[in-house]
Short mmCIF file of C-alpha atoms in Angstrom, two decimals:
data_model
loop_
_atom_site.label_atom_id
_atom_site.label_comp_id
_atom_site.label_asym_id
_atom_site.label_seq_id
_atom_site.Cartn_x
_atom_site.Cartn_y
_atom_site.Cartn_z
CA UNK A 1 12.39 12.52 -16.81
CA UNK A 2 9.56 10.16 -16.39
CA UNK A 3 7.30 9.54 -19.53
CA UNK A 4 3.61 9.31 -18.48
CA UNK A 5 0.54 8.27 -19.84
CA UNK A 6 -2.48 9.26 -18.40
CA UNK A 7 -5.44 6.78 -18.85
CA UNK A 8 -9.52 7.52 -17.36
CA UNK A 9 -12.85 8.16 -18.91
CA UNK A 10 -13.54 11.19 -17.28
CA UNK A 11 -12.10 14.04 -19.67
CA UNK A 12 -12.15 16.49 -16.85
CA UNK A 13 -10.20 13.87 -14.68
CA UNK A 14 -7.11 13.79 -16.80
CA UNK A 15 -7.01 17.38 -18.33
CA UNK A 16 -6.88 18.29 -14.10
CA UNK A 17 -4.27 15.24 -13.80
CA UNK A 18 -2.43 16.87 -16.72
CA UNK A 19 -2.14 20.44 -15.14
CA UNK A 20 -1.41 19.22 -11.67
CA UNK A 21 1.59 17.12 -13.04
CA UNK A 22 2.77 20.63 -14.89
CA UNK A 23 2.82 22.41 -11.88
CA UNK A 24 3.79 20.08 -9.33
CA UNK A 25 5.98 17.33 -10.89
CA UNK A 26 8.37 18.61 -13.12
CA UNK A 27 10.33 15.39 -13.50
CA UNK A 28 6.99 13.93 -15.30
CA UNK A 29 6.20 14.36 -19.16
CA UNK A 30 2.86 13.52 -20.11
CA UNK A 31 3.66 11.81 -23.70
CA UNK A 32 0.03 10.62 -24.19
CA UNK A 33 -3.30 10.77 -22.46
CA UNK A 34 -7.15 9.10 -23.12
CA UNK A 35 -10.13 8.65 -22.07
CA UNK A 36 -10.52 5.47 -23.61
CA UNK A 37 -9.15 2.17 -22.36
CA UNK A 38 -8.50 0.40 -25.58
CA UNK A 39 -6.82 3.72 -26.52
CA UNK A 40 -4.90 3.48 -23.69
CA UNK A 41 -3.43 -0.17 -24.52
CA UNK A 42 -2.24 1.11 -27.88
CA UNK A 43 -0.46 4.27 -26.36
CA UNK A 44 1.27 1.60 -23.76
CA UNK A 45 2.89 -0.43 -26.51
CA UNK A 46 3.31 2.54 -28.79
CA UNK A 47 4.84 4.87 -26.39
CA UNK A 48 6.70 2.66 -23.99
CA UNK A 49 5.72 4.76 -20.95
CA UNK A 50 7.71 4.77 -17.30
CA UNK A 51 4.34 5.75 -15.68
CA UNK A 52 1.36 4.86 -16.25
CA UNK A 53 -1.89 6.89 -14.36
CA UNK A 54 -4.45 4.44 -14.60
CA UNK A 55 -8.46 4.17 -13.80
CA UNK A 56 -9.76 1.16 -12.49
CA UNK A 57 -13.74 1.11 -13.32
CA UNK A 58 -13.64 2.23 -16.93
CA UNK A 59 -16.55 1.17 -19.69
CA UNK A 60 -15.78 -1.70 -22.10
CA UNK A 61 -12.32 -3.39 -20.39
CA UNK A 62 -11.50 -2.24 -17.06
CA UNK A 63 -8.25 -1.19 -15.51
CA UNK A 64 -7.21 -4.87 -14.74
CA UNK A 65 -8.11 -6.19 -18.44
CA UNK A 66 -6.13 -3.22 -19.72
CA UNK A 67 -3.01 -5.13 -17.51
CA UNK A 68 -4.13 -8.40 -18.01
CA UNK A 69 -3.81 -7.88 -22.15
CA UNK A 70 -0.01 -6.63 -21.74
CA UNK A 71 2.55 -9.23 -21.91
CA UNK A 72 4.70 -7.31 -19.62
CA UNK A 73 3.81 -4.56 -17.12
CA UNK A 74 7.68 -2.71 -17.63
CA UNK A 75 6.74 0.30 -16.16
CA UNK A 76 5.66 2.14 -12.49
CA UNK A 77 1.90 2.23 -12.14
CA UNK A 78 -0.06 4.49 -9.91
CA UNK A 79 -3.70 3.80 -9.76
CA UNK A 80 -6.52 7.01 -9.84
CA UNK A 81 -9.53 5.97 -8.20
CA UNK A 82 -12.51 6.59 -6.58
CA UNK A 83 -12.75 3.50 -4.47
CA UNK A 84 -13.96 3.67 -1.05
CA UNK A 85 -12.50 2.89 2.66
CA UNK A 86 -11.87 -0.62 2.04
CA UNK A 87 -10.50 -0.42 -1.46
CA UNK A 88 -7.73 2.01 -0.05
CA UNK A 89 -7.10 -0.97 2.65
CA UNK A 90 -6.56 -3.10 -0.16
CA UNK A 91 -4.45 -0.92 -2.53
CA UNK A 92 -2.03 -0.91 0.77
CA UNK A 93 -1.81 -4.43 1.17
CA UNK A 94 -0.86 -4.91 -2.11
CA UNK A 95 1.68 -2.14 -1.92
CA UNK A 96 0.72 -0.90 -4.77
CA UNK A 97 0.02 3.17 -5.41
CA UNK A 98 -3.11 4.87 -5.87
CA UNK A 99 -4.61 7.89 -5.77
CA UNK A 100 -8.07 8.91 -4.36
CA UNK A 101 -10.36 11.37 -6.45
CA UNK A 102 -9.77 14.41 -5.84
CA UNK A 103 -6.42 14.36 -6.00
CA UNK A 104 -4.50 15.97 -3.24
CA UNK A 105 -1.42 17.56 -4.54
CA UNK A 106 0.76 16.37 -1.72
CA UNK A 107 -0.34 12.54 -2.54
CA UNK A 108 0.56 13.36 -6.29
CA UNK A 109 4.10 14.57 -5.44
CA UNK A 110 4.52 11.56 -3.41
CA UNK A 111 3.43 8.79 -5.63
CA UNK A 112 5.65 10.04 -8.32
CA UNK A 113 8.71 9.89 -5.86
CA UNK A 114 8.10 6.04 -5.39
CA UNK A 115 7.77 6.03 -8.76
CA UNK A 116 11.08 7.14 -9.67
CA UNK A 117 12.27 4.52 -7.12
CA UNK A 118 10.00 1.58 -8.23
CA UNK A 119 10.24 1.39 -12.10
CA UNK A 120 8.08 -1.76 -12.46
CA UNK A 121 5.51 -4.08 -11.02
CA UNK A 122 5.05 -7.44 -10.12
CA UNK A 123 2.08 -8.87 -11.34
CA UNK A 124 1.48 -10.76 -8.46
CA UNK A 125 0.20 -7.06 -6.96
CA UNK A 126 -2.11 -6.77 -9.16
CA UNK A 127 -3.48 -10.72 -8.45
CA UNK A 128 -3.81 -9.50 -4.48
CA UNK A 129 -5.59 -6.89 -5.18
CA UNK A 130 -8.12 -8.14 -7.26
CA UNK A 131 -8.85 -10.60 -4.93
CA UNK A 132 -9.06 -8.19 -2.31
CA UNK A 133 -11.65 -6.26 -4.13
CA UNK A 134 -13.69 -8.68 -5.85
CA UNK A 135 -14.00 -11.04 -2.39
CA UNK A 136 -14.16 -7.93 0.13
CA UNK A 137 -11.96 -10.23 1.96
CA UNK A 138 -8.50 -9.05 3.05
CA UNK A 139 -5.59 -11.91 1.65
CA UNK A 140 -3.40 -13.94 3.93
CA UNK A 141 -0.65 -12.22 2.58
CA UNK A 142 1.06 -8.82 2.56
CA UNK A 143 3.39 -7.66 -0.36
CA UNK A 144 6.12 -5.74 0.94
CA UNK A 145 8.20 -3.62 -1.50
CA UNK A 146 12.38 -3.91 -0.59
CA UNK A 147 15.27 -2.98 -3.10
CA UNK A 148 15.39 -6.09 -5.26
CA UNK A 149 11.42 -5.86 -5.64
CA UNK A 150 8.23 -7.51 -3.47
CA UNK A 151 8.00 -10.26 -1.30
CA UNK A 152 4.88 -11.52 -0.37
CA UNK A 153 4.43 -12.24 3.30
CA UNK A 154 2.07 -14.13 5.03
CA UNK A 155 0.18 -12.28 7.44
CA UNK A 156 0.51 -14.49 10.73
CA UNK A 157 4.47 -14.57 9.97
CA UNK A 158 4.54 -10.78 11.41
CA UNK A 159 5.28 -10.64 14.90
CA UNK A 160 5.41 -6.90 15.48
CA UNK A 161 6.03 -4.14 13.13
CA UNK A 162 7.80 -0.67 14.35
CA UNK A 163 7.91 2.97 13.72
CA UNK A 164 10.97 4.15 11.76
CA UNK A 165 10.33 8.22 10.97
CA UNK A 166 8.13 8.27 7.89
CA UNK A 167 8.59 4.23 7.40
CA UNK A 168 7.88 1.33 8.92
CA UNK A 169 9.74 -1.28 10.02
CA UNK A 170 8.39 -5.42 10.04
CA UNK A 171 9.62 -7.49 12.54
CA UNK A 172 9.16 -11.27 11.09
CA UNK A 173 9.64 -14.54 11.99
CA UNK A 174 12.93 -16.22 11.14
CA UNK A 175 14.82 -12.93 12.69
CA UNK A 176 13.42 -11.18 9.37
CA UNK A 177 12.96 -7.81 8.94
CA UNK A 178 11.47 -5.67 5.92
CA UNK A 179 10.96 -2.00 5.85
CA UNK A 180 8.05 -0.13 4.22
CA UNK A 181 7.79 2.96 2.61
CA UNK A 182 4.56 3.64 4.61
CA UNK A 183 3.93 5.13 8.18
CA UNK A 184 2.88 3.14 11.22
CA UNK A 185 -0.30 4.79 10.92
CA UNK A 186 -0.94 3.63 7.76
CA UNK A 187 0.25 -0.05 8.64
CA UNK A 188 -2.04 0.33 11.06
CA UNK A 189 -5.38 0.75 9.42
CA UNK A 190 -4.40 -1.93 7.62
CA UNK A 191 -3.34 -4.49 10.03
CA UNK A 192 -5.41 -3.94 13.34
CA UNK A 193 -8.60 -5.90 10.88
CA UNK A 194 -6.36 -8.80 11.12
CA UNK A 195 -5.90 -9.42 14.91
CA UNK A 196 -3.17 -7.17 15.62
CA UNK A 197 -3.43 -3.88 17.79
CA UNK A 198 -0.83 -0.42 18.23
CA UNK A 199 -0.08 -0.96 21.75
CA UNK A 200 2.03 2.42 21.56
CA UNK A 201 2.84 5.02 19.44
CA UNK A 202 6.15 3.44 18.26
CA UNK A 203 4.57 -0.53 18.04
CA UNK A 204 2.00 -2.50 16.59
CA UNK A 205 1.72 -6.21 17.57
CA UNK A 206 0.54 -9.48 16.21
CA UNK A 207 -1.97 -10.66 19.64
CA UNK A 208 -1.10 -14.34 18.31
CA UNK A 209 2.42 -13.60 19.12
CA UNK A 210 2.01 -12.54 22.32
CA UNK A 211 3.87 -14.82 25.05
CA UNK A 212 3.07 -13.26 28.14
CA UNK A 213 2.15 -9.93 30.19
CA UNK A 214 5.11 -8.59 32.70
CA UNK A 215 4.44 -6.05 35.12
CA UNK A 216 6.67 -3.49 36.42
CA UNK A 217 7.35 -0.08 36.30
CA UNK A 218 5.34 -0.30 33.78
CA UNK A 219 3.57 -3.36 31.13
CA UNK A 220 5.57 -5.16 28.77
CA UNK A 221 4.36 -7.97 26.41
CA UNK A 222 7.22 -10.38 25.66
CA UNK A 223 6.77 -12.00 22.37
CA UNK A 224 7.28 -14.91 20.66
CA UNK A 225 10.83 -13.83 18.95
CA UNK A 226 11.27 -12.67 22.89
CA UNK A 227 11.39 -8.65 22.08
CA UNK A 228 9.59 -6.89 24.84
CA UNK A 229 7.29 -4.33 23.76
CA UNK A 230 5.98 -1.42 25.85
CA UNK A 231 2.41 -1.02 26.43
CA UNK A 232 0.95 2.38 26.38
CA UNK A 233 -1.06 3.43 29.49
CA UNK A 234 -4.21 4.26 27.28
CA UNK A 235 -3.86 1.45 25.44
CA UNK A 236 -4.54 -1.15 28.51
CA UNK A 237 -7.99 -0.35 28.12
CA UNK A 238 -7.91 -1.97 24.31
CA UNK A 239 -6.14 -4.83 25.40
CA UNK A 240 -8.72 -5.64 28.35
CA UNK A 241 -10.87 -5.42 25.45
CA UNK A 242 -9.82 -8.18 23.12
CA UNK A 243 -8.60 -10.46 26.09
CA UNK A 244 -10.06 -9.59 29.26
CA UNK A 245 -6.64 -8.88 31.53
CA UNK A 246 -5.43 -6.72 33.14
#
């Protein structure tokens, strides 16, 4: 059983949060809930939660000076916003979970799976994403969540990253591979706004790691760890796009 606290300053917000948790995640105990920031540091310490549901923009001290004030962050956060487009680009680079208003119940059920999984933070997630927010500027780095916790990746060490099922699989430099808990589809919106592009269904590729074009039975772009990828037939068209072959 997971003890939750539910933190944001719109009443309706967490009365609906508390319901939906009642009927959809029974492994979840709400143990204390506010609509009140500073309220919501003294439950934290008080109440030693494992989850924390957490607003960002909140009046007085935001969701990040809430964190900032704790001297540890020993528990799974999800975040409950209202952010837009490029927020939710950020939250994902940052691997770290959110939720958009109005919560879909589907979301909900997932984010408290990870949870279970992920029992704590690093506070360097929390660092990338307020930069990412504050500077509307993407970060050279990507944190990528594996068993022993996050590793923080630069962004031009990715050479290609690969469809596993529901997860994703990194193909790095070095012969290094990570896998995410987040579809290619997801990877994608996040990635193709810093120079790579899904050349099919199954791959996404870093264009800076691109070696050379082969031509066959069909078109292959050798990389620079030499994997061949396929290309897509409707994706030549992108390709001529960004580099004016084919």
């Amino acid at each position: 059983m997971l003890k939750a606290i539910l933190i944001d300053d719109e009443h309706d917000c967490v009365e609906l949060m508390v319901r939906e948790l009642a009927r959809n995640c029974p492994q979840v105990q709400v143990v204390g809930r506010t609509t009140s920031s500073e309220e919501g540091f003294r439950l934290i310490q008080v109440l030693q939660p494992d989850l924390v549901f957490l607003d960002i923009e909140m009046p007085r001290m935001n969701g990040f000076q809430l964190l900032e004030k704790l001297d540890t962050l020993p528990f799974s956060l999800i975040f409950v916003t209202a952010y837009n487009e490029f927020a939710v680009k950020a939250f994902r680079f940052s691997a770290l979970d959110y939720l958009l208003k109005p919560i879909d119940v589907v979301d909900l059920q997932e984010a408290v799976r990870k949870a279970e999984r992920q029992h704590r933070i690093d506070g360097r997630q929390l660092e990338l994403l307020k930069t990412q927010l504050h500077s509307h500027h993407l970060a050279e780095k990507i944190a990528v969540p594996y068993q022993q916790g996050i590793i923080f990746l630069p962004v031009n060490e990715v050479i290609y990253a690969e469809s596993d099922s529901n997860y994703t699989k990194l193909h790095a430099t070095q012969n290094r591979q990570y896998l995410l808990t987040r579809t290619l589809r997801e990877v994608q919106e996040v990635l193709e706004e810093r120079g790579f592009l899904r050349v099919h269904r199954q791959y996404i590729i870093n264009l800076e790691h691109i070696q050379k074009l082969v031509k066959g039975e069909g078109v292959y772009l050798q990389l620079s760890n030499g994997v061949s990828i396929p290309v897509a037939r409707q994706q030549k068209d992108r390709l001529l796009q960004r580099f004016g072959w084919l």
